[in-house]
PDB file of C-alpha atoms and ligand atoms in Angstrom:
ATOM      1  CA  MET A   1       2.884  11.478 -12.434  1.00  0.00           C
ATOM      2  CA  LYS A   2       5.723  12.970 -14.488  1.00  0.00           C
ATOM      3  CA  LYS A   3       6.496   9.539 -15.878  1.00  0.00           C
ATOM      4  CA  LYS A   4       2.884   9.014 -16.948  1.00  0.00           C
ATOM      5  CA  VAL A   5       2.805  12.376 -18.690  1.00  0.00           C
ATOM      6  CA  LEU A   6       6.112  11.613 -20.380  1.00  0.00           C
ATOM      7  CA  SER A   7       4.875   8.270 -21.649  1.00  0.00           C
ATOM      8  CA  MET A   8       1.700   9.886 -22.923  1.00  0.00           C
ATOM      9  CA  VAL A   9       3.829  12.443 -24.783  1.00  0.00           C
ATOM     10  CA  LEU A  10       5.895   9.577 -26.172  1.00  0.00           C
ATOM     11  CA  ALA A  11       2.755   7.788 -27.292  1.00  0.00           C
ATOM     12  CA  VAL A  12       1.485  10.886 -29.103  1.00  0.00           C
ATOM     13  CA  MET A  13       4.896  11.429 -30.732  1.00  0.00           C
ATOM     14  CA  MET A  14       4.951   7.810 -31.773  1.00  0.00           C
ATOM     15  CA  ALA A  15       1.470   8.022 -33.305  1.00  0.00           C
ATOM     16  CA  VAL A  16       2.497  11.142 -35.230  1.00  0.00           C
ATOM     17  CA  THR A  17       5.729   9.498 -36.412  1.00  0.00           C
ATOM     18  CA  MET A  18       3.917   6.357 -37.448  1.00  0.00           C
ATOM     19  CA  ALA A  19       1.278   8.316 -39.331  1.00  0.00           C
ATOM     20  CA  GLY A  20       4.135   9.964 -41.238  1.00  0.00           C
ATOM     21  CA  CYS A  21       5.995   6.736 -42.037  1.00  0.00           C
ATOM     22  CA  GLY A  22       3.211   4.343 -42.927  1.00  0.00           C
ATOM     23  CA  SER A  23       3.968   0.884 -41.551  1.00  0.00           C
ATOM     24  CA  SER A  24       7.598   1.551 -40.642  1.00  0.00           C
ATOM     25  CA  LYS A  25       8.836  -0.569 -37.719  1.00  0.00           C
ATOM     26  CA  ALA A  26      11.848   1.324 -36.442  1.00  0.00           C
ATOM     27  CA  PRO A  27      13.284  -0.312 -33.287  1.00  0.00           C
ATOM     28  CA  ALA A  28      12.966   2.947 -31.330  1.00  0.00           C
ATOM     29  CA  GLN A  29       9.222   2.945 -31.888  1.00  0.00           C
ATOM     30  CA  THR A  30       8.889  -0.633 -30.682  1.00  0.00           C
ATOM     31  CA  ALA A  31      10.792   0.272 -27.515  1.00  0.00           C
ATOM     32  CA  ALA A  32       8.558   3.282 -26.961  1.00  0.00           C
ATOM     33  CA  ALA A  33       5.487   1.092 -27.406  1.00  0.00           C
ATOM     34  CA  GLU A  34       6.804  -1.330 -24.814  1.00  0.00           C
ATOM     35  CA  THR A  35       7.525   1.501 -22.378  1.00  0.00           C
ATOM     36  CA  GLU A  36       3.987   2.721 -22.826  1.00  0.00           C
ATOM     37  CA  ALA A  37       2.536  -0.732 -22.205  1.00  0.00           C
ATOM     38  CA  ALA A  38       4.589  -1.092 -19.019  1.00  0.00           C
ATOM     39  CA  ALA A  39       3.643   2.363 -17.800  1.00  0.00           C
ATOM     40  CA  GLU A  40      -0.023   1.424 -18.122  1.00  0.00           C
ATOM     41  CA  ASP A  41       0.282  -1.014 -15.309  1.00  0.00           C
ATOM     42  CA  THR A  42       2.943   0.207 -12.965  1.00  0.00           C
ATOM     43  CA  ALA A  43       4.859   3.108 -11.515  1.00  0.00           C
ATOM     44  CA  LYS A  44       7.841   0.730 -11.338  1.00  0.00           C
ATOM     45  CA  ALA A  45      11.067   2.669 -11.758  1.00  0.00           C
ATOM     46  CA  GLY A  46      14.431   1.101 -12.521  1.00  0.00           C
ATOM     47  CA  GLY A  47      13.012  -2.378 -11.904  1.00  0.00           C
ATOM     48  CA  LYS A  48      11.783  -1.453  -8.425  1.00  0.00           C
ATOM     49  CA  TYR A  49       8.182  -1.452  -7.316  1.00  0.00           C
ATOM     50  CA  ILE A  50       7.232   1.748  -5.529  1.00  0.00           C
ATOM     51  CA  ILE A  51       5.453   0.871  -2.294  1.00  0.00           C
ATOM     52  CA  ALA A  52       3.730   3.693  -0.421  1.00  0.00           C
ATOM     53  CA  THR A  53       3.285   3.706   3.338  1.00  0.00           C
ATOM     54  CA  ASP A  54       2.361   5.865   6.319  1.00  0.00           C
ATOM     55  CA  THR A  55       4.860   8.156   8.068  1.00  0.00           C
ATOM     56  CA  VAL A  56       4.295   7.238  11.731  1.00  0.00           C
ATOM     57  CA  PHE A  57       2.044   4.310  12.598  1.00  0.00           C
ATOM     58  CA  ALA A  58       4.025   2.344  15.159  1.00  0.00           C
ATOM     59  CA  PRO A  59       4.584  -0.574  15.432  1.00  0.00           C
ATOM     60  CA  PHE A  60       3.752  -0.937  11.703  1.00  0.00           C
ATOM     61  CA  GLU A  61       5.942   1.862  10.337  1.00  0.00           C
ATOM     62  CA  PHE A  62       7.991   4.433  12.221  1.00  0.00           C
ATOM     63  CA  THR A  63      11.512   5.793  12.601  1.00  0.00           C
ATOM     64  CA  ASP A  64      13.457   4.147  15.440  1.00  0.00           C
ATOM     65  CA  ALA A  65      15.915   5.791  17.857  1.00  0.00           C
ATOM     66  CA  GLU A  66      18.776   5.196  15.394  1.00  0.00           C
ATOM     67  CA  GLY A  67      16.898   6.980  12.620  1.00  0.00           C
ATOM     68  CA  ASN A  68      15.997   3.818  10.682  1.00  0.00           C
ATOM     69  CA  PHE A  69      12.568   3.448   9.130  1.00  0.00           C
ATOM     70  CA  VAL A  70      11.290   0.176  10.618  1.00  0.00           C
ATOM     71  CA  GLY A  71       8.163  -1.700  11.686  1.00  0.00           C
ATOM     72  CA  ILE A  72       6.006  -4.754  11.050  1.00  0.00           C
ATOM     73  CA  ASP A  73       4.874  -3.551   7.604  1.00  0.00           C
ATOM     74  CA  VAL A  74       8.408  -2.542   6.617  1.00  0.00           C
ATOM     75  CA  ASP A  75       9.851  -5.910   7.629  1.00  0.00           C
ATOM     76  CA  ILE A  76       6.981  -7.859   6.039  1.00  0.00           C
ATOM     77  CA  ILE A  77       7.268  -6.162   2.652  1.00  0.00           C
ATOM     78  CA  ASN A  78      11.066  -6.520   2.686  1.00  0.00           C
ATOM     79  CA  ALA A  79      10.871 -10.204   3.681  1.00  0.00           C
ATOM     80  CA  ILE A  80       8.320 -10.884   0.931  1.00  0.00           C
ATOM     81  CA  ALA A  81      10.357  -8.995  -1.686  1.00  0.00           C
ATOM     82  CA  GLU A  82      13.378 -11.069  -0.738  1.00  0.00           C
ATOM     83  CA  ASP A  83      11.411 -14.318  -0.753  1.00  0.00           C
ATOM     84  CA  GLN A  84       9.904 -13.568  -4.180  1.00  0.00           C
ATOM     85  CA  GLY A  85      12.991 -11.916  -5.689  1.00  0.00           C
ATOM     86  CA  PHE A  86      11.645  -8.448  -6.482  1.00  0.00           C
ATOM     87  CA  GLU A  87      12.964  -5.042  -5.477  1.00  0.00           C
ATOM     88  CA  ILE A  88      11.061  -2.243  -3.793  1.00  0.00           C
ATOM     89  CA  GLU A  89      11.416   1.430  -3.069  1.00  0.00           C
ATOM     90  CA  LEU A  90       9.477   2.287   0.082  1.00  0.00           C
ATOM     91  CA  GLN A  91       7.968   5.779   0.148  1.00  0.00           C
ATOM     92  CA  SER A  92       6.785   7.087   3.505  1.00  0.00           C
ATOM     93  CA  LEU A  93       4.020   9.488   2.434  1.00  0.00           C
ATOM     94  CA  GLY A  94       1.357   9.478   5.153  1.00  0.00           C
ATOM     95  CA  PHE A  95      -1.761   7.291   5.155  1.00  0.00           C
ATOM     96  CA  ASP A  96      -4.141   9.361   3.061  1.00  0.00           C
ATOM     97  CA  ALA A  97      -1.364  10.353   0.642  1.00  0.00           C
ATOM     98  CA  ALA A  98      -0.222   6.724   0.255  1.00  0.00           C
ATOM     99  CA  LEU A  99      -3.687   5.627  -0.865  1.00  0.00           C
ATOM    100  CA  LEU A 100      -3.947   8.579  -3.250  1.00  0.00           C
ATOM    101  CA  ALA A 101      -0.502   7.777  -4.719  1.00  0.00           C
ATOM    102  CA  VAL A 102      -1.641   4.252  -5.607  1.00  0.00           C
ATOM    103  CA  GLU A 103      -4.930   5.515  -7.025  1.00  0.00           C
ATOM    104  CA  ALA A 104      -3.031   8.015  -9.182  1.00  0.00           C
ATOM    105  CA  GLY A 105      -0.607   5.335 -10.406  1.00  0.00           C
ATOM    106  CA  GLN A 106       2.365   7.065  -8.745  1.00  0.00           C
ATOM    107  CA  ALA A 107       2.959   4.059  -6.498  1.00  0.00           C
ATOM    108  CA  ASP A 108       2.442   0.370  -7.254  1.00  0.00           C
ATOM    109  CA  GLY A 109       1.244  -0.820  -3.882  1.00  0.00           C
ATOM    110  CA  VAL A 110       0.482   0.276  -0.352  1.00  0.00           C
ATOM    111  CA  ILE A 111       1.298  -1.361   2.983  1.00  0.00           C
ATOM    112  CA  ALA A 112       0.275   0.966   5.810  1.00  0.00           C
ATOM    113  CA  GLY A 113      -1.803  -0.888   8.374  1.00  0.00           C
ATOM    114  CA  MET A 114      -4.507  -0.461   5.745  1.00  0.00           C
ATOM    115  CA  SER A 115      -7.812  -2.037   6.695  1.00  0.00           C
ATOM    116  CA  ILE A 116      -9.568  -4.157   4.101  1.00  0.00           C
ATOM    117  CA  THR A 117     -13.012  -2.579   3.696  1.00  0.00           C
ATOM    118  CA  GLU A 118     -15.849  -3.127   1.218  1.00  0.00           C
ATOM    119  CA  GLU A 119     -15.731   0.543   0.249  1.00  0.00           C
ATOM    120  CA  ARG A 120     -12.013   0.428  -0.554  1.00  0.00           C
ATOM    121  CA  LYS A 121     -12.472  -2.702  -2.673  1.00  0.00           C
ATOM    122  CA  ALA A 122     -14.012  -0.428  -5.329  1.00  0.00           C
ATOM    123  CA  LYS A 123     -10.603   1.213  -5.807  1.00  0.00           C
ATOM    124  CA  PHE A 124      -8.073  -1.376  -4.617  1.00  0.00           C
ATOM    125  CA  ASP A 125      -7.323  -5.083  -4.903  1.00  0.00           C
ATOM    126  CA  PHE A 126      -6.279  -6.508  -1.534  1.00  0.00           C
ATOM    127  CA  SER A 127      -4.063  -9.370  -0.447  1.00  0.00           C
ATOM    128  CA  ASP A 128      -5.221 -11.865   2.150  1.00  0.00           C
ATOM    129  CA  PRO A 129      -5.376 -10.276   5.609  1.00  0.00           C
ATOM    130  CA  TYR A 130      -2.038 -10.218   7.457  1.00  0.00           C
ATOM    131  CA  TYR A 131      -3.021  -8.591  10.797  1.00  0.00           C
ATOM    132  CA  ASP A 132      -6.265  -7.981  12.732  1.00  0.00           C
ATOM    133  CA  ALA A 133      -7.091  -4.681  14.398  1.00  0.00           C
ATOM    134  CA  ASP A 134     -10.120  -3.167  16.118  1.00  0.00           C
ATOM    135  CA  VAL A 135     -10.763   0.562  16.229  1.00  0.00           C
ATOM    136  CA  THR A 136     -10.722   2.074  19.689  1.00  0.00           C
ATOM    137  CA  PHE A 137     -10.508   5.506  21.253  1.00  0.00           C
ATOM    138  CA  ALA A 138      -7.980   6.812  23.724  1.00  0.00           C
ATOM    139  CA  VAL A 139      -8.169   9.688  26.197  1.00  0.00           C
ATOM    140  CA  ALA A 140      -5.562  11.542  28.240  1.00  0.00           C
ATOM    141  CA  GLN A 141      -4.411   9.701  31.371  1.00  0.00           C
ATOM    142  CA  GLY A 142      -6.606  10.673  34.291  1.00  0.00           C
ATOM    143  CA  SER A 143      -9.465  11.726  32.016  1.00  0.00           C
ATOM    144  CA  GLU A 144     -12.964  11.042  33.298  1.00  0.00           C
ATOM    145  CA  ILE A 145     -14.198   9.977  29.891  1.00  0.00           C
ATOM    146  CA  ALA A 146     -14.912   6.263  30.073  1.00  0.00           C
ATOM    147  CA  SER A 147     -17.598   5.592  27.485  1.00  0.00           C
ATOM    148  CA  TYR A 148     -19.117   6.834  24.230  1.00  0.00           C
ATOM    149  CA  ASP A 149     -21.862   8.579  26.223  1.00  0.00           C
ATOM    150  CA  ASP A 150     -19.217  10.726  27.922  1.00  0.00           C
ATOM    151  CA  LEU A 151     -18.223  12.156  24.519  1.00  0.00           C
ATOM    152  CA  LYS A 152     -21.457  14.144  24.237  1.00  0.00           C
ATOM    153  CA  GLY A 153     -20.818  17.793  23.389  1.00  0.00           C
ATOM    154  CA  GLN A 154     -17.044  17.209  23.266  1.00  0.00           C
ATOM    155  CA  LYS A 155     -14.474  17.427  20.475  1.00  0.00           C
ATOM    156  CA  VAL A 156     -12.810  14.207  19.291  1.00  0.00           C
ATOM    157  CA  ALA A 157      -9.812  13.711  17.000  1.00  0.00           C
ATOM    158  CA  VAL A 158      -9.577  11.433  13.950  1.00  0.00           C
ATOM    159  CA  LYS A 159      -7.010  10.807  11.224  1.00  0.00           C
ATOM    160  CA  THR A 160      -8.123  11.717   7.699  1.00  0.00           C
ATOM    161  CA  GLY A 161      -9.077   8.847   5.408  1.00  0.00           C
ATOM    162  CA  THR A 162      -8.889   6.110   8.045  1.00  0.00           C
ATOM    163  CA  ASN A 163     -11.574   3.657   9.003  1.00  0.00           C
ATOM    164  CA  GLY A 164     -11.259   5.069  12.545  1.00  0.00           C
ATOM    165  CA  ALA A 165     -12.471   8.366  11.072  1.00  0.00           C
ATOM    166  CA  ASP A 166     -15.289   6.579   9.232  1.00  0.00           C
ATOM    167  CA  TYR A 167     -16.312   4.816  12.421  1.00  0.00           C
ATOM    168  CA  ALA A 168     -16.269   8.055  14.442  1.00  0.00           C
ATOM    169  CA  LYS A 169     -18.479   9.669  11.779  1.00  0.00           C
ATOM    170  CA  SER A 170     -20.862   6.712  11.723  1.00  0.00           C
ATOM    171  CA  VAL A 171     -21.734   7.085  15.417  1.00  0.00           C
ATOM    172  CA  GLN A 172     -21.291  10.860  15.638  1.00  0.00           C
ATOM    173  CA  GLU A 173     -24.993  11.650  15.586  1.00  0.00           C
ATOM    174  CA  GLN A 174     -25.770   8.967  18.130  1.00  0.00           C
ATOM    175  CA  TYR A 175     -23.242  10.309  20.667  1.00  0.00           C
ATOM    176  CA  GLY A 176     -23.292  13.988  19.737  1.00  0.00           C
ATOM    177  CA  TYR A 177     -19.632  15.019  19.507  1.00  0.00           C
ATOM    178  CA  GLU A 178     -17.685  17.278  17.175  1.00  0.00           C
ATOM    179  CA  ILE A 179     -14.944  15.816  14.940  1.00  0.00           C
ATOM    180  CA  VAL A 180     -11.534  17.386  14.281  1.00  0.00           C
ATOM    181  CA  GLU A 181      -9.347  15.811  11.556  1.00  0.00           C
ATOM    182  CA  PHE A 182      -5.575  15.329  11.588  1.00  0.00           C
ATOM    183  CA  SER A 183      -3.297  14.016   8.849  1.00  0.00           C
ATOM    184  CA  ASP A 184      -1.020  11.914  11.059  1.00  0.00           C
ATOM    185  CA  SER A 185      -1.250   9.940  14.287  1.00  0.00           C
ATOM    186  CA  PRO A 186       1.348  11.776  16.478  1.00  0.00           C
ATOM    187  CA  THR A 187      -0.276  15.189  15.901  1.00  0.00           C
ATOM    188  CA  MET A 188      -3.639  13.679  16.757  1.00  0.00           C
ATOM    189  CA  TYR A 189      -2.329  12.201  20.067  1.00  0.00           C
ATOM    190  CA  GLN A 190      -0.667  15.541  20.854  1.00  0.00           C
ATOM    191  CA  ASP A 191      -3.965  17.347  20.450  1.00  0.00           C
ATOM    192  CA  VAL A 192      -5.609  15.059  23.020  1.00  0.00           C
ATOM    193  CA  LEU A 193      -2.695  15.505  25.411  1.00  0.00           C
ATOM    194  CA  ALA A 194      -2.962  19.288  25.000  1.00  0.00           C
ATOM    195  CA  GLY A 195      -6.652  19.037  25.938  1.00  0.00           C
ATOM    196  CA  ASN A 196      -8.026  20.517  22.704  1.00  0.00           C
ATOM    197  CA  THR A 197      -9.836  17.285  21.876  1.00  0.00           C
ATOM    198  CA  VAL A 198     -10.887  14.815  24.585  1.00  0.00           C
ATOM    199  CA  ALA A 199     -10.334  11.559  22.664  1.00  0.00           C
ATOM    200  CA  CYS A 200      -8.797  10.202  19.480  1.00  0.00           C
ATOM    201  CA  PHE A 201      -9.967   7.284  17.358  1.00  0.00           C
ATOM    202  CA  GLU A 202      -7.156   4.922  16.425  1.00  0.00           C
ATOM    203  CA  ASP A 203      -6.463   1.244  15.715  1.00  0.00           C
ATOM    204  CA  TYR A 204      -6.150  -0.701  18.963  1.00  0.00           C
ATOM    205  CA  PRO A 205      -2.696  -2.299  18.361  1.00  0.00           C
ATOM    206  CA  VAL A 206      -1.252   1.110  17.480  1.00  0.00           C
ATOM    207  CA  MET A 207      -2.790   2.863  20.468  1.00  0.00           C
ATOM    208  CA  ALA A 208      -1.734   0.072  22.831  1.00  0.00           C
ATOM    209  CA  TYR A 209       1.841   0.141  21.481  1.00  0.00           C
ATOM    210  CA  ASN A 210       2.139   3.910  21.890  1.00  0.00           C
ATOM    211  CA  ILE A 211       0.835   3.743  25.462  1.00  0.00           C
ATOM    212  CA  GLN A 212       3.293   0.953  26.218  1.00  0.00           C
ATOM    213  CA  GLN A 213       6.042   3.197  24.806  1.00  0.00           C
ATOM    214  CA  GLY A 214       5.080   5.992  27.190  1.00  0.00           C
ATOM    215  CA  ALA A 215       2.309   8.037  25.544  1.00  0.00           C
ATOM    216  CA  LYS A 216       0.305   9.544  28.422  1.00  0.00           C
ATOM    217  CA  LEU A 217      -2.969   8.209  27.078  1.00  0.00           C
ATOM    218  CA  GLN A 218      -5.343   5.476  28.210  1.00  0.00           C
ATOM    219  CA  ILE A 219      -7.971   3.311  26.564  1.00  0.00           C
ATOM    220  CA  PRO A 220     -11.273   3.096  28.448  1.00  0.00           C
ATOM    221  CA  ASP A 221     -12.451  -0.486  29.052  1.00  0.00           C
ATOM    222  CA  GLY A 222     -14.701  -2.262  26.600  1.00  0.00           C
ATOM    223  CA  ILE A 223     -14.922   0.310  23.836  1.00  0.00           C
ATOM    224  CA  ASN A 224     -13.301  -1.504  20.926  1.00  0.00           C
ATOM    225  CA  ALA A 225     -15.390  -1.541  17.783  1.00  0.00           C
ATOM    226  CA  ALA A 226     -15.295  -1.877  14.018  1.00  0.00           C
ATOM    227  CA  GLY A 227     -12.904  -4.808  13.821  1.00  0.00           C
ATOM    228  CA  SER A 228     -10.918  -5.044  10.595  1.00  0.00           C
ATOM    229  CA  SER A 229      -7.950  -6.790   9.030  1.00  0.00           C
ATOM    230  CA  TYR A 230      -4.951  -5.208   7.377  1.00  0.00           C
ATOM    231  CA  GLY A 231      -4.075  -6.062   3.803  1.00  0.00           C
ATOM    232  CA  PHE A 232      -1.505  -5.101   1.194  1.00  0.00           C
ATOM    233  CA  ALA A 233      -3.206  -3.279  -1.694  1.00  0.00           C
ATOM    234  CA  VAL A 234      -2.612  -2.422  -5.348  1.00  0.00           C
ATOM    235  CA  GLY A 235      -4.777  -0.239  -7.578  1.00  0.00           C
ATOM    236  CA  LYS A 236      -7.904  -2.028  -8.779  1.00  0.00           C
ATOM    237  CA  GLY A 237      -7.099  -4.185 -11.798  1.00  0.00           C
ATOM    238  CA  LYS A 238      -3.446  -3.138 -11.697  1.00  0.00           C
ATOM    239  CA  ASN A 239      -0.191  -4.802 -10.685  1.00  0.00           C
ATOM    240  CA  ALA A 240      -1.719  -8.283 -10.531  1.00  0.00           C
ATOM    241  CA  GLU A 241       1.767  -9.791 -10.651  1.00  0.00           C
ATOM    242  CA  LEU A 242       2.924  -7.792  -7.625  1.00  0.00           C
ATOM    243  CA  LEU A 243      -0.212  -8.768  -5.708  1.00  0.00           C
ATOM    244  CA  SER A 244       0.211 -12.460  -6.436  1.00  0.00           C
ATOM    245  CA  MET A 245       3.893 -12.327  -5.428  1.00  0.00           C
ATOM    246  CA  PHE A 246       2.819 -10.688  -2.158  1.00  0.00           C
ATOM    247  CA  GLN A 247       0.276 -13.458  -1.564  1.00  0.00           C
ATOM    248  CA  GLU A 248       2.795 -16.169  -2.330  1.00  0.00           C
ATOM    249  CA  GLY A 249       5.482 -14.519  -0.193  1.00  0.00           C
ATOM    250  CA  LEU A 250       3.084 -13.992   2.719  1.00  0.00           C
ATOM    251  CA  LYS A 251       2.238 -17.685   2.657  1.00  0.00           C
ATOM    252  CA  ASN A 252       5.939 -18.560   2.647  1.00  0.00           C
ATOM    253  CA  ILE A 253       6.953 -16.248   5.509  1.00  0.00           C
ATOM    254  CA  LYS A 254       4.030 -17.532   7.572  1.00  0.00           C
ATOM    255  CA  GLU A 255       5.158 -21.098   6.941  1.00  0.00           C
ATOM    256  CA  ASN A 256       8.853 -20.559   7.602  1.00  0.00           C
ATOM    257  CA  GLY A 257       8.392 -18.611  10.849  1.00  0.00           C
ATOM    258  CA  LYS A 258       9.648 -15.271   9.519  1.00  0.00           C
ATOM    259  CA  TYR A 259       6.226 -13.620   9.932  1.00  0.00           C
ATOM    260  CA  ASP A 260       5.987 -14.634  13.610  1.00  0.00           C
ATOM    261  CA  GLU A 261       9.543 -13.472  14.169  1.00  0.00           C
ATOM    262  CA  ILE A 262       8.728 -10.020  12.748  1.00  0.00           C
ATOM    263  CA  VAL A 263       5.541  -9.591  14.800  1.00  0.00           C
ATOM    264  CA  ALA A 264       7.295 -10.770  17.989  1.00  0.00           C
ATOM    265  CA  LYS A 265      10.158  -8.325  17.411  1.00  0.00           C
ATOM    266  CA  TYR A 266       7.766  -5.340  17.584  1.00  0.00           C
ATOM    267  CA  THR A 267       5.151  -6.529  20.062  1.00  0.00           C
ATOM    268  CA  LYS A 268       7.059  -8.064  22.934  1.00  0.00           C
TER     269      LYS A 268
HETATM  270  N1  LIG B   1      -6.302   0.800   9.708  1.00  0.00           N
HETATM  271  C1  LIG B   1      -6.715   2.145   9.471  1.00  0.00           C
HETATM  272  C2  LIG B   1      -7.258   2.307   8.072  1.00  0.00           C
HETATM  273  O1  LIG B   1      -6.987   1.520   7.224  1.00  0.00           O
HETATM  274  C3  LIG B   1      -5.625   3.185   9.749  1.00  0.00           C
HETATM  275  C4  LIG B   1      -4.381   3.026   8.950  1.00  0.00           C
HETATM  276  C5  LIG B   1      -3.340   4.096   9.212  1.00  0.00           C
HETATM  277  O2  LIG B   1      -3.619   5.091   9.855  1.00  0.00           O
HETATM  278  N2  LIG B   1      -2.137   3.886   8.721  1.00  0.00           N
HETATM  279  O3  LIG B   1      -7.966   3.199   7.791  1.00  0.00           O
END
């Protein structure tokens, strides 16, 4: 945001200077004009694209036991940047915040297990899908809740701004539960484990991974819904070059086996 404000200030200063000097073409003004043009389209700093992501959404992005920020999304964006010869700065902001950062022009792109939805297409341009994920709900191990009907009169947890939250809201009236919102996945799981909420809505691959890693939750049989695909996104009408490099790179890493290698590394 600061950069945008600064470039707007520069633009105003430039207009004032130019008004004072008639048609003068001082080199400094040309440079300022170029900076302004670049700032229109990108948050790019020091030649690096700023890519926003979630904080904890394993196996797509999370911090491993050694303290490294890793995951399918992290490896995919790095592999594509390498393949296409561009540099990135990954910013782990949280899901809702990552989308807002791109909308505000503070980040150039987002990769965060972000589902491609019709509604989001009004604000974002998406890459081709790179991973498929249903929405599901999970309950504490040993819970008697086994279906949507069992949620009647109960409190359920969702993560703000996700399509899991949208799905939970879309069938809320039908099943008659109360919704509590959380800003990140681990806090949401914790709330279910503590017994404050009886279930949380989450993407199936993420829920399944966390359970496999020891989360004391379980997914009732046959409740997956609202299937979606993940895509890389840029702001609508912005960063077309970055988006096309992502597309090209995705094609390449699918062809050369790198994509399969990354997915296998996190889902064995
Ligand atoms: N796939 C879900 C969505 O796009 C959740 C993403 C996330 O929580 N990182 O809304």
